[in-house]
Coordinates of C-alpha atoms in Angstrom, one line a residue:
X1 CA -3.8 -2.9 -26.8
X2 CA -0.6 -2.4 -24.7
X3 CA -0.3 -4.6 -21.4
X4 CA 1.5 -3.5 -18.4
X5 CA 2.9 -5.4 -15.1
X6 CA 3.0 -3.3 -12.2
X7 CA 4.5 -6.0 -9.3
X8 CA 3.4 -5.1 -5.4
X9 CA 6.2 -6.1 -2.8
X10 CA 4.3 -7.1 0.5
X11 CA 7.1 -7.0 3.1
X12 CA 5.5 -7.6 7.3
X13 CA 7.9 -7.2 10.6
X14 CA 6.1 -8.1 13.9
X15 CA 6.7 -8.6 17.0
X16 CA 4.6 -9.9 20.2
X17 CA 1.9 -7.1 19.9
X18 CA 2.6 -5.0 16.4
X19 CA 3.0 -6.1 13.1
X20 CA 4.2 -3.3 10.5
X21 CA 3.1 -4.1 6.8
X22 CA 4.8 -2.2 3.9
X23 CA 3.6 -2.6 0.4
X24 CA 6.1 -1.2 -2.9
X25 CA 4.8 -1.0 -6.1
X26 CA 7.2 -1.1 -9.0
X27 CA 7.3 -0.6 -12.5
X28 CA 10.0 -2.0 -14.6
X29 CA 12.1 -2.5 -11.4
X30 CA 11.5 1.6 -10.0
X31 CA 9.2 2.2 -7.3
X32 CA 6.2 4.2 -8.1
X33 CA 4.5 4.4 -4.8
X34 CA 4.5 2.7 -1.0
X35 CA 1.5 2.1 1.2
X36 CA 2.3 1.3 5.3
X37 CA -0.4 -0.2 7.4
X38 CA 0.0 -1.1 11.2
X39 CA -1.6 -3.8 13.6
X40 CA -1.7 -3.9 17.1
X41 CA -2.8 -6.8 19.6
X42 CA -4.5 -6.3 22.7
X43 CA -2.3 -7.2 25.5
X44 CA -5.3 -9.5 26.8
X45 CA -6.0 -10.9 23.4
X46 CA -4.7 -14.2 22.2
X47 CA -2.1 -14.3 19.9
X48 CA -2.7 -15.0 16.5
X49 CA 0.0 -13.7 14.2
X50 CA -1.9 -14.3 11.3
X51 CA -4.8 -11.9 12.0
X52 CA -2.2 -9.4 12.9
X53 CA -0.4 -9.8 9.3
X54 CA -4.1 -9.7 7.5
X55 CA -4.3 -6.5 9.1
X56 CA -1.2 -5.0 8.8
X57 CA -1.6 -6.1 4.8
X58 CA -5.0 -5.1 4.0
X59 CA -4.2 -1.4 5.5
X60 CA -0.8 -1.6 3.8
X61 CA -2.8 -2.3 0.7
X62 CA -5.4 0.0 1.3
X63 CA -2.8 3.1 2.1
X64 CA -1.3 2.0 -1.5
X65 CA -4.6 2.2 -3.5
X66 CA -5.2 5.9 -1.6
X67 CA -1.5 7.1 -2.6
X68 CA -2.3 5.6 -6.3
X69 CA -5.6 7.8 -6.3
X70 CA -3.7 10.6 -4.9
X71 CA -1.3 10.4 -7.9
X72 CA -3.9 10.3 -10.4
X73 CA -5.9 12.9 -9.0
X74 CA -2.7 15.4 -8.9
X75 CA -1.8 14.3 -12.3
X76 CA -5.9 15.0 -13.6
X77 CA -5.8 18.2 -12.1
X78 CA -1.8 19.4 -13.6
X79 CA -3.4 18.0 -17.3
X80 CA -6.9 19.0 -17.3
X81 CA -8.2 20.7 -20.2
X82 CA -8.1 20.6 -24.0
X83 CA -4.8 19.2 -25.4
X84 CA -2.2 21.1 -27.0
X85 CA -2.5 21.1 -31.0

């Protein structure tokens, strides 16, 4: 069995009401794909930055597994059918 390592880069910039969430996967060093998720607080919310940064990485993450899919799904579709002999 071969074993790769794919390593996911989580990076998060906020301010007082948005936090922006970027997540980079890499393989052997080159990007492969990058998933962005976004958090906003309500002005009459308390601030918490942690709960903004949860949110800003769990859509971050979840735009990254979509792309990921997307990829495979292209690639599928581009191979499908019987190999060449």
């Amino acid at each position: 069995m071969k074993t790769k390592h794919w390593t996911v880069a989580v990076t998060i910039d906020e301010d007082d009401v948005r936090t922006e969430a970027r997540a980079v996967m890499t393989d052997a060093g080159a990007p492969m794909a990058t998933g962005r998720g976004v958090a906003r607080r309500n002005p009459a919310d308390r601030s918490v930055p942690d709960i903004g940064d949860e949110l800003a990485v769990s859509r971050a993450l979840e735009d990254l597994a979509q792309r990921l899919h997307d990829m495979a799904s292209h690639d599928f579709a581009y191979l499908a059918g019987p190999a060449a002999r």
